[in-house]
mmCIF file of C-alpha atoms and ligand atoms in Angstrom:
data_model
loop_
_atom_site.group_PDB
_atom_site.id
_atom_site.type_symbol
_atom_site.label_atom_id
_atom_site.label_comp_id
_atom_site.label_asym_id
_atom_site.label_seq_id
_atom_site.Cartn_x
_atom_site.Cartn_y
_atom_site.Cartn_z
ATOM 1 C CA UNK A 144 0.027 0.094 0.003
ATOM 2 C CA UNK A 145 1.248 3.600 -0.713
ATOM 3 C CA UNK A 146 2.417 5.919 2.057
ATOM 4 C CA UNK A 147 1.826 8.995 -0.100
ATOM 5 C CA UNK A 148 0.044 11.916 1.708
ATOM 6 C CA UNK A 149 -3.490 12.195 0.629
ATOM 7 C CA UNK A 150 -5.959 14.996 0.193
ATOM 8 C CA UNK A 151 -8.816 15.152 2.619
ATOM 9 C CA UNK A 152 -11.114 14.951 -0.316
ATOM 10 C CA UNK A 153 -11.013 13.371 -3.663
ATOM 11 C CA UNK A 154 -9.531 15.322 -6.701
ATOM 12 C CA UNK A 155 -11.793 17.527 -8.840
ATOM 13 C CA UNK A 156 -12.541 15.556 -12.073
ATOM 14 C CA UNK A 157 -11.513 17.158 -15.348
ATOM 15 C CA UNK A 158 -14.625 16.118 -17.520
ATOM 16 C CA UNK A 159 -13.429 15.734 -21.086
ATOM 17 C CA UNK A 160 -16.952 14.968 -22.413
ATOM 18 C CA UNK A 161 -18.217 18.282 -20.964
ATOM 19 C CA UNK A 162 -15.326 20.312 -22.069
ATOM 20 C CA UNK A 163 -15.625 18.810 -25.554
ATOM 21 C CA UNK A 164 -19.259 19.779 -25.847
ATOM 22 C CA UNK A 165 -18.439 23.305 -24.898
ATOM 23 C CA UNK A 166 -15.743 23.293 -27.866
ATOM 24 C CA UNK A 167 -18.420 21.796 -30.171
ATOM 25 C CA UNK A 168 -20.856 24.534 -29.481
ATOM 26 C CA UNK A 169 -18.355 27.157 -29.946
ATOM 27 C CA UNK A 170 -17.487 25.716 -33.365
ATOM 28 C CA UNK A 171 -21.182 25.585 -34.408
ATOM 29 C CA UNK A 172 -21.290 29.233 -33.679
ATOM 30 C CA UNK A 173 -18.135 30.040 -35.475
ATOM 31 C CA UNK A 174 -19.254 28.241 -38.546
ATOM 32 C CA UNK A 175 -22.776 29.954 -38.438
ATOM 33 C CA UNK A 176 -21.094 33.307 -38.133
ATOM 34 C CA UNK A 177 -18.588 32.703 -40.813
ATOM 35 C CA UNK A 178 -21.560 31.744 -43.219
ATOM 36 C CA UNK A 179 -19.040 29.718 -45.415
ATOM 37 C CA UNK A 180 -19.083 25.928 -45.630
ATOM 38 C CA UNK A 181 -16.379 24.053 -43.684
ATOM 39 C CA UNK A 182 -15.157 20.642 -45.017
ATOM 40 C CA UNK A 183 -12.753 18.053 -43.693
ATOM 41 C CA UNK A 184 -11.338 15.751 -46.580
ATOM 42 C CA UNK A 185 -9.930 12.383 -45.536
ATOM 43 C CA UNK A 186 -8.058 9.812 -47.511
ATOM 44 C CA UNK A 187 -8.750 6.096 -46.779
ATOM 45 C CA UNK A 188 -6.584 3.502 -48.438
ATOM 46 C CA UNK A 189 -7.586 -0.122 -48.513
ATOM 47 C CA UNK A 190 -10.384 -1.887 -46.679
ATOM 48 C CA UNK A 191 -9.245 -2.039 -42.957
ATOM 49 C CA UNK A 192 -12.394 -2.571 -41.021
ATOM 50 C CA UNK A 193 -11.440 -0.472 -37.952
ATOM 51 C CA UNK A 194 -10.262 2.364 -40.105
ATOM 52 C CA UNK A 195 -13.593 2.203 -42.120
ATOM 53 C CA UNK A 196 -15.755 2.432 -38.968
ATOM 54 C CA UNK A 197 -13.596 5.173 -37.665
ATOM 55 C CA UNK A 198 -14.187 7.147 -41.051
ATOM 56 C CA UNK A 199 -17.916 6.527 -40.677
ATOM 57 C CA UNK A 200 -17.916 7.852 -37.216
ATOM 58 C CA UNK A 201 -16.005 10.836 -38.162
ATOM 59 C CA UNK A 202 -18.515 11.753 -40.917
ATOM 60 C CA UNK A 203 -21.367 11.851 -38.270
ATOM 61 C CA UNK A 204 -19.281 13.710 -35.791
ATOM 62 C CA UNK A 205 -18.371 16.299 -38.317
ATOM 63 C CA UNK A 206 -22.128 16.594 -39.389
ATOM 64 C CA UNK A 207 -23.035 17.267 -35.821
ATOM 65 C CA UNK A 208 -21.213 20.540 -35.735
ATOM 66 C CA UNK A 209 -21.927 21.419 -39.367
ATOM 67 C CA UNK A 210 -18.729 20.235 -41.142
ATOM 68 C CA UNK A 211 -18.913 18.514 -44.463
ATOM 69 C CA UNK A 212 -17.062 15.372 -44.777
ATOM 70 C CA UNK A 213 -15.539 14.053 -47.954
ATOM 71 C CA UNK A 214 -14.002 10.599 -48.019
ATOM 72 C CA UNK A 215 -11.466 9.844 -50.749
ATOM 73 C CA UNK A 216 -10.644 6.173 -51.206
ATOM 74 C CA UNK A 217 -7.854 4.231 -52.769
ATOM 75 C CA UNK A 218 -7.746 0.449 -53.159
ATOM 76 C CA UNK A 219 -5.798 -1.792 -50.869
ATOM 77 C CA UNK A 220 -3.262 -2.300 -53.638
ATOM 78 C CA UNK A 221 -2.476 1.390 -53.956
ATOM 79 C CA UNK A 222 1.365 1.897 -53.949
ATOM 80 C CA UNK A 223 3.243 4.494 -51.973
ATOM 81 C CA UNK A 224 3.465 6.699 -55.229
ATOM 82 C CA UNK A 225 -0.228 6.407 -55.820
ATOM 83 C CA UNK A 226 -0.982 7.636 -52.133
ATOM 84 C CA UNK A 227 1.563 10.497 -52.393
ATOM 85 C CA UNK A 228 0.189 11.437 -55.770
ATOM 86 C CA UNK A 229 -3.350 11.652 -54.433
ATOM 87 C CA UNK A 230 -2.113 13.651 -51.331
ATOM 88 C CA UNK A 231 -0.395 16.136 -53.574
ATOM 89 C CA UNK A 232 -3.420 16.417 -55.794
ATOM 90 C CA UNK A 233 -5.493 17.305 -52.749
ATOM 91 C CA UNK A 234 -2.942 19.805 -51.535
ATOM 92 C CA UNK A 235 -3.317 21.823 -54.629
ATOM 93 C CA UNK A 236 -7.055 21.698 -54.743
ATOM 94 C CA UNK A 237 -8.394 25.034 -53.492
ATOM 95 C CA UNK A 238 -11.668 23.279 -52.458
ATOM 96 C CA UNK A 239 -9.703 21.225 -49.953
ATOM 97 C CA UNK A 240 -8.793 23.375 -46.797
ATOM 98 C CA UNK A 241 -8.506 20.516 -44.153
ATOM 99 C CA UNK A 242 -6.995 17.316 -44.896
ATOM 100 C CA UNK A 243 -6.005 13.878 -43.016
ATOM 101 C CA UNK A 244 -5.017 10.487 -43.904
ATOM 102 C CA UNK A 245 -6.441 7.620 -42.251
ATOM 103 C CA UNK A 246 -4.117 4.838 -40.777
ATOM 104 C CA UNK A 247 -3.101 2.287 -41.170
ATOM 105 C CA UNK A 248 -1.494 2.576 -44.707
ATOM 106 C CA UNK A 249 -0.776 -0.754 -46.459
ATOM 107 C CA UNK A 250 2.201 -2.732 -45.569
ATOM 108 C CA UNK A 251 5.376 -1.364 -46.871
ATOM 109 C CA UNK A 252 4.224 2.289 -47.229
ATOM 110 C CA UNK A 253 6.284 4.684 -45.296
ATOM 111 C CA UNK A 254 3.492 6.388 -43.042
ATOM 112 C CA UNK A 255 5.612 9.346 -42.029
ATOM 113 C CA UNK A 256 6.765 9.998 -45.572
ATOM 114 C CA UNK A 257 3.125 10.352 -46.614
ATOM 115 C CA UNK A 258 2.295 12.456 -43.674
ATOM 116 C CA UNK A 259 5.093 14.812 -44.334
ATOM 117 C CA UNK A 260 3.539 15.410 -47.706
ATOM 118 C CA UNK A 261 0.369 16.970 -46.418
ATOM 119 C CA UNK A 262 0.383 20.642 -46.822
ATOM 120 C CA UNK A 263 1.150 22.190 -43.368
ATOM 121 C CA UNK A 264 -1.823 24.602 -43.788
ATOM 122 C CA UNK A 265 -4.206 21.759 -44.351
ATOM 123 C CA UNK A 266 -2.634 19.177 -41.947
ATOM 124 C CA UNK A 267 -5.387 19.143 -39.312
ATOM 125 C CA UNK A 268 -3.894 16.263 -37.359
ATOM 126 C CA UNK A 269 -0.571 18.159 -37.085
ATOM 127 C CA UNK A 270 1.389 14.992 -38.264
ATOM 128 C CA UNK A 271 3.688 16.965 -40.646
ATOM 129 C CA UNK A 272 6.791 17.633 -38.736
ATOM 130 C CA UNK A 273 6.745 21.202 -40.061
ATOM 131 C CA UNK A 274 3.911 21.790 -37.828
ATOM 132 C CA UNK A 275 5.545 20.898 -34.577
ATOM 133 C CA UNK A 276 8.553 22.868 -35.797
ATOM 134 C CA UNK A 277 6.261 25.978 -36.136
ATOM 135 C CA UNK A 278 5.093 25.330 -32.497
ATOM 136 C CA UNK A 279 8.628 25.221 -31.433
ATOM 137 C CA UNK A 280 9.274 28.688 -32.927
ATOM 138 C CA UNK A 281 5.949 30.043 -31.852
ATOM 139 C CA UNK A 282 4.339 30.415 -35.216
ATOM 140 C CA UNK A 283 0.851 29.930 -36.353
ATOM 141 C CA UNK A 284 0.743 26.128 -36.721
ATOM 142 C CA UNK A 285 -1.961 23.016 -36.648
ATOM 143 C CA UNK A 286 -0.891 21.243 -33.535
ATOM 144 C CA UNK A 287 -1.547 17.351 -32.924
ATOM 145 C CA UNK A 288 -5.001 17.032 -31.520
ATOM 146 C CA UNK A 289 -4.011 14.925 -28.449
ATOM 147 C CA UNK A 290 -1.479 17.563 -27.323
ATOM 148 C CA UNK A 291 -3.898 20.384 -27.681
ATOM 149 C CA UNK A 292 -6.579 18.317 -25.885
ATOM 150 C CA UNK A 293 -4.060 18.012 -23.035
ATOM 151 C CA UNK A 294 -3.235 21.526 -22.765
ATOM 152 C CA UNK A 295 -6.995 22.684 -22.886
ATOM 153 C CA UNK A 296 -7.577 20.203 -20.071
ATOM 154 C CA UNK A 297 -4.852 21.648 -17.930
ATOM 155 C CA UNK A 298 -5.838 25.261 -18.588
ATOM 156 C CA UNK A 299 -9.546 24.277 -17.756
ATOM 157 C CA UNK A 300 -8.349 23.926 -14.085
ATOM 158 C CA UNK A 301 -7.359 27.675 -13.942
ATOM 159 C CA UNK A 302 -3.724 26.843 -13.089
ATOM 160 C CA UNK A 303 -1.218 29.420 -14.444
ATOM 161 C CA UNK A 304 1.423 27.293 -16.105
ATOM 162 C CA UNK A 305 4.245 29.977 -16.272
ATOM 163 C CA UNK A 306 6.842 28.928 -13.468
ATOM 164 C CA UNK A 307 5.205 25.643 -12.777
ATOM 165 C CA UNK A 308 7.020 22.271 -12.878
ATOM 166 C CA UNK A 309 5.466 19.832 -15.391
ATOM 167 C CA UNK A 310 6.461 16.207 -16.271
ATOM 168 C CA UNK A 311 5.357 14.318 -19.342
ATOM 169 C CA UNK A 312 5.703 10.580 -18.867
ATOM 170 C CA UNK A 313 6.279 9.342 -22.342
ATOM 171 C CA UNK A 314 7.970 11.070 -25.329
ATOM 172 C CA UNK A 315 6.433 9.677 -28.694
ATOM 173 C CA UNK A 316 6.587 11.935 -31.621
ATOM 174 C CA UNK A 317 2.791 12.422 -31.937
ATOM 175 C CA UNK A 318 1.736 12.562 -28.284
ATOM 176 C CA UNK A 319 4.461 13.089 -25.576
ATOM 177 C CA UNK A 320 6.861 15.424 -27.472
ATOM 178 C CA UNK A 321 4.152 17.762 -28.933
ATOM 179 C CA UNK A 322 2.735 17.954 -25.255
ATOM 180 C CA UNK A 323 6.196 18.831 -23.844
ATOM 181 C CA UNK A 324 6.615 21.497 -26.652
ATOM 182 C CA UNK A 325 3.365 23.147 -26.002
ATOM 183 C CA UNK A 326 3.887 23.230 -22.112
ATOM 184 C CA UNK A 327 7.371 24.838 -22.992
ATOM 185 C CA UNK A 328 5.608 27.531 -24.943
ATOM 186 C CA UNK A 329 3.835 28.524 -21.651
ATOM 187 C CA UNK A 330 7.095 29.084 -19.945
ATOM 188 C CA UNK A 331 6.584 26.191 -17.559
ATOM 189 C CA UNK A 332 9.690 24.101 -16.601
ATOM 190 C CA UNK A 333 9.115 20.792 -18.517
ATOM 191 C CA UNK A 334 10.656 17.393 -17.836
ATOM 192 C CA UNK A 335 10.215 15.119 -20.946
ATOM 193 C CA UNK A 336 10.814 11.560 -19.701
ATOM 194 C CA UNK A 337 10.660 7.924 -21.296
ATOM 195 C CA UNK A 338 11.306 4.451 -20.180
ATOM 196 C CA UNK A 339 14.846 5.157 -19.443
ATOM 197 C CA UNK A 340 14.357 7.988 -17.130
ATOM 198 C CA UNK A 341 15.906 7.314 -13.690
ATOM 199 C CA UNK A 342 13.852 7.781 -10.496
ATOM 200 C CA UNK A 343 10.887 8.696 -12.411
ATOM 201 C CA UNK A 344 8.336 8.360 -9.337
ATOM 202 C CA UNK A 345 10.607 10.852 -7.300
ATOM 203 C CA UNK A 346 10.616 13.245 -10.279
ATOM 204 C CA UNK A 347 6.828 13.160 -10.852
ATOM 205 C CA UNK A 348 6.451 13.736 -7.185
ATOM 206 C CA UNK A 349 8.191 17.163 -7.568
ATOM 207 C CA UNK A 350 5.819 18.235 -10.213
ATOM 208 C CA UNK A 351 2.699 20.476 -10.234
ATOM 209 C CA UNK A 352 1.446 18.909 -13.426
ATOM 210 C CA UNK A 353 1.802 15.368 -14.437
ATOM 211 C CA UNK A 354 0.966 14.040 -17.834
ATOM 212 C CA UNK A 355 0.732 10.370 -18.385
ATOM 213 C CA UNK A 356 1.243 9.322 -21.914
ATOM 214 C CA UNK A 357 3.326 6.087 -21.925
ATOM 215 C CA UNK A 358 0.940 3.278 -22.739
ATOM 216 C CA UNK A 359 1.635 1.472 -19.628
ATOM 217 C CA UNK A 360 -1.631 0.578 -17.924
ATOM 218 C CA UNK A 361 -2.098 2.163 -14.412
ATOM 219 C CA UNK A 362 1.670 2.834 -14.179
ATOM 220 C CA UNK A 363 1.531 6.023 -12.055
ATOM 221 C CA UNK A 364 0.559 5.288 -8.425
ATOM 222 C CA UNK A 365 -0.535 7.507 -5.751
ATOM 223 C CA UNK A 366 3.068 7.992 -4.357
ATOM 224 C CA UNK A 367 4.199 9.403 -7.721
ATOM 225 C CA UNK A 368 1.866 12.395 -7.320
ATOM 226 C CA UNK A 369 2.417 15.712 -5.213
ATOM 227 C CA UNK A 370 -0.636 16.410 -3.395
ATOM 228 C CA UNK A 371 -2.813 18.896 -5.091
ATOM 229 C CA UNK A 372 -1.114 18.229 -8.541
ATOM 230 C CA UNK A 373 -3.017 18.364 -11.976
ATOM 231 C CA UNK A 374 -2.962 14.930 -13.415
ATOM 232 C CA UNK A 375 -3.871 14.327 -16.966
ATOM 233 C CA UNK A 376 -4.100 10.704 -18.196
ATOM 234 C CA UNK A 377 -3.724 10.271 -21.952
ATOM 235 C CA UNK A 378 -3.416 6.567 -22.037
ATOM 236 C CA UNK A 379 -5.833 4.193 -23.497
ATOM 237 C CA UNK A 380 -5.284 0.651 -22.584
ATOM 238 C CA UNK A 381 -7.610 -2.438 -22.839
ATOM 239 C CA UNK A 382 -7.044 -4.814 -20.016
ATOM 240 C CA UNK A 383 -9.048 -7.756 -18.371
ATOM 241 C CA UNK A 384 -11.366 -6.456 -15.703
ATOM 242 C CA UNK A 385 -12.075 -8.143 -12.347
ATOM 243 C CA UNK A 386 -14.788 -10.262 -14.084
ATOM 244 C CA UNK A 387 -12.572 -11.237 -16.851
ATOM 245 C CA UNK A 388 -14.270 -8.727 -19.245
ATOM 246 C CA UNK A 389 -12.123 -6.248 -21.238
ATOM 247 C CA UNK A 390 -12.181 -2.739 -19.627
ATOM 248 C CA UNK A 391 -10.427 0.518 -20.913
ATOM 249 C CA UNK A 392 -8.014 2.078 -18.289
ATOM 250 C CA UNK A 393 -5.414 4.854 -18.536
ATOM 251 C CA UNK A 394 -1.769 5.171 -17.526
ATOM 252 C CA UNK A 395 -2.714 6.385 -14.189
ATOM 253 C CA UNK A 396 -4.035 4.226 -11.262
ATOM 254 C CA UNK A 397 -7.117 6.401 -11.140
ATOM 255 C CA UNK A 398 -8.711 5.169 -7.799
ATOM 256 C CA UNK A 399 -5.490 5.583 -5.866
ATOM 257 C CA UNK A 400 -4.221 8.884 -7.402
ATOM 258 C CA UNK A 401 -7.653 10.563 -7.049
ATOM 259 C CA UNK A 402 -7.206 10.790 -3.399
ATOM 260 C CA UNK A 403 -3.844 12.742 -3.837
ATOM 261 C CA UNK A 404 -4.186 14.945 -6.862
ATOM 262 C CA UNK A 405 -6.072 18.294 -6.929
ATOM 263 C CA UNK A 406 -7.392 17.528 -10.427
ATOM 264 C CA UNK A 407 -7.414 14.374 -12.539
ATOM 265 C CA UNK A 408 -8.877 13.420 -15.889
ATOM 266 C CA UNK A 409 -10.588 10.048 -16.168
ATOM 267 C CA UNK A 410 -10.201 7.414 -18.675
ATOM 268 C CA UNK A 411 -12.632 6.838 -20.579
ATOM 269 C CA UNK A 412 -14.165 10.322 -20.790
ATOM 270 C CA UNK A 413 -11.053 12.499 -20.578
ATOM 271 C CA UNK A 414 -8.574 13.135 -23.200
ATOM 272 C CA UNK A 415 -10.277 11.052 -25.658
ATOM 273 C CA UNK A 416 -13.461 13.051 -26.421
ATOM 274 C CA UNK A 417 -11.289 16.238 -26.143
ATOM 275 C CA UNK A 418 -9.034 15.067 -28.884
ATOM 276 C CA UNK A 419 -11.902 14.552 -31.290
ATOM 277 C CA UNK A 420 -13.006 18.193 -30.470
ATOM 278 C CA UNK A 421 -9.560 19.482 -31.108
ATOM 279 C CA UNK A 422 -9.493 17.835 -34.536
ATOM 280 C CA UNK A 423 -12.835 19.675 -35.264
ATOM 281 C CA UNK A 424 -11.359 22.889 -33.951
ATOM 282 C CA UNK A 425 -8.166 22.419 -36.287
ATOM 283 C CA UNK A 426 -10.642 21.827 -39.164
ATOM 284 C CA UNK A 427 -12.488 25.042 -38.673
ATOM 285 C CA UNK A 428 -9.286 26.926 -38.140
ATOM 286 C CA UNK A 429 -7.904 25.569 -41.360
ATOM 287 C CA UNK A 430 -10.973 26.134 -43.401
ATOM 288 C CA UNK A 431 -11.556 29.756 -42.036
ATOM 289 C CA UNK A 432 -8.138 30.917 -42.229
HETATM 290 P P1 NAD B 545 4.356 4.855 -27.809
HETATM 291 O O1 NAD B 545 4.445 3.482 -27.461
HETATM 292 O O2 NAD B 545 4.611 5.512 -29.169
HETATM 293 O O3 NAD B 545 5.347 5.897 -26.936
HETATM 294 C C1 NAD B 545 5.462 5.488 -25.524
HETATM 295 C C2 NAD B 545 6.350 6.512 -24.778
HETATM 296 O O4 NAD B 545 6.229 6.089 -23.412
HETATM 297 C C3 NAD B 545 7.885 6.204 -25.223
HETATM 298 O O5 NAD B 545 8.498 7.623 -25.213
HETATM 299 C C4 NAD B 545 8.553 5.322 -24.086
HETATM 300 O O6 NAD B 545 9.804 5.556 -23.880
HETATM 301 C C5 NAD B 545 7.578 5.718 -23.026
HETATM 302 N N1 NAD B 545 7.506 4.702 -21.938
HETATM 303 C C6 NAD B 545 7.113 3.453 -22.145
HETATM 304 N N2 NAD B 545 7.166 2.725 -20.875
HETATM 305 C C7 NAD B 545 7.593 3.664 -19.893
HETATM 306 C C8 NAD B 545 7.750 3.662 -18.586
HETATM 307 N N3 NAD B 545 7.628 2.366 -17.839
HETATM 308 N N4 NAD B 545 8.094 4.695 -17.909
HETATM 309 C C9 NAD B 545 8.267 5.854 -18.684
HETATM 310 N N5 NAD B 545 8.079 6.090 -19.825
HETATM 311 C C10 NAD B 545 7.673 4.908 -20.556
HETATM 312 O O7 NAD B 545 2.994 5.439 -27.255
HETATM 313 P P2 NAD B 545 1.990 6.678 -27.718
HETATM 314 O O8 NAD B 545 1.601 6.448 -29.218
HETATM 315 O O9 NAD B 545 2.851 7.942 -27.441
HETATM 316 O O10 NAD B 545 0.775 6.502 -26.971
HETATM 317 C C11 NAD B 545 0.770 6.506 -25.371
HETATM 318 C C12 NAD B 545 -0.577 6.233 -24.876
HETATM 319 O O11 NAD B 545 -1.333 7.289 -25.231
HETATM 320 C C13 NAD B 545 -1.095 5.007 -25.124
HETATM 321 O O12 NAD B 545 -1.926 4.533 -23.992
HETATM 322 C C14 NAD B 545 -1.928 5.411 -26.271
HETATM 323 O O13 NAD B 545 -3.081 4.536 -26.433
HETATM 324 C C15 NAD B 545 -2.543 6.743 -25.840
HETATM 325 N N6 NAD B 545 -3.015 7.685 -26.829
HETATM 326 C C16 NAD B 545 -4.136 8.188 -26.577
HETATM 327 C C17 NAD B 545 -4.702 9.259 -27.408
HETATM 328 C C18 NAD B 545 -5.889 10.002 -26.978
HETATM 329 O O14 NAD B 545 -6.509 10.770 -27.911
HETATM 330 N N7 NAD B 545 -6.409 10.235 -25.691
HETATM 331 C C19 NAD B 545 -4.046 9.446 -28.658
HETATM 332 C C20 NAD B 545 -2.903 8.795 -29.016
HETATM 333 C C21 NAD B 545 -2.405 7.891 -28.031
#
C-alpha cells in the first residue's frame, strides 16, 4: 500500500466530455457566423475494418457541428506513389482546406513520408513535422490534437502554467513530445521523460502538473503524485477487468491517485473526447483561415 500523503477530499474531475461539448458549441457558432461551408477531406486506403468504422463515425461527428465530410478512397493495392500522388493532388485543390490521412496505410508504405507530404496549412492532425517545428518557433500552426486536448484540459483547471514544474511521462513523436513543446511555450519548466528516465516516481512527485502518456496501464501510482497536482491521463489501454471482461484504463492508477491529486482526468471520458473536439477545431481553423 502507498504511504503517499492524501488529500482530505478526492480530486476534482476534469470532465473531457463536458469540455468537448463546450468546444463543439463554439465551433457551431463560428461556422454559422462565418457563413461559409467548412469541410474535412480524408483519405482512406484499403479496406481495414476499424479504419472504415472510424471514418464513418467521423462523418457523423463532423455533421453534428456542421462540417461537411468528403472521404477519398484508394484500393488496398495502392502503391506509395499512388498515395503520395493523391495527397499532392488534394494539396493543390483549393476546395480542400482541411486534410487528413487515415491509418493504417498498406504494409510497406512509409507512413511518416506520406504524412510529411500533407500541406502544413491543411494538416489538421498536425502530423507533418513542419507543424511541430512551427510550434517550437511560436508560429501559427496546426498542432497534434491529443497535445492540444491535454493543454486545454490543464488550462480548464485555472492553473497558471508559467513557472510551474511539469512532467510528461512518455515522449513519442505524436503524443509526448508535442505535449512537452506546448508546455514549454507557456514558460513552464518541463521534464520530458521516457522508459529510461531514472527515478521517475521521485521526479513526478516534485511536479505541479503530471501528464501520463506512456501506454503502460495504471503505471502512475498515488506515491508518484504531489498532493494537489493536476494529473492528465492520456493513456488508453484495454485490460482484463475483475470479472474477466475487457475494460479501458489509462496510464494512471485512477482510484489511488484521485485521493492525492487536486485535479485528475478520467479514462474513458477524459482526453479521448477532447482529442476529437480538437480535430474539429483544427478543421474549422484551417477552413476559415
Ligand atoms: P508510444 O508507444 O509511441 O510511446 C510511449 C512512450 O512512453 C515512449 O517514449 C516510451 O519511452 C515511454 N514509456 C514506455 N514505458 C515507460 C515507462 N515504464 N516509464 C516511462 N516512460 C515509458 O505510445 P503513444 O503512441 O505515445 O501513446 C501513449 C499512450 O497514449 C497510449 O496509451 C495510447 O493508447 C494513448 N493515446 C491516447 C490518445 C488520445 O486521444 N487519448 C491518442 C494517442 C495515444
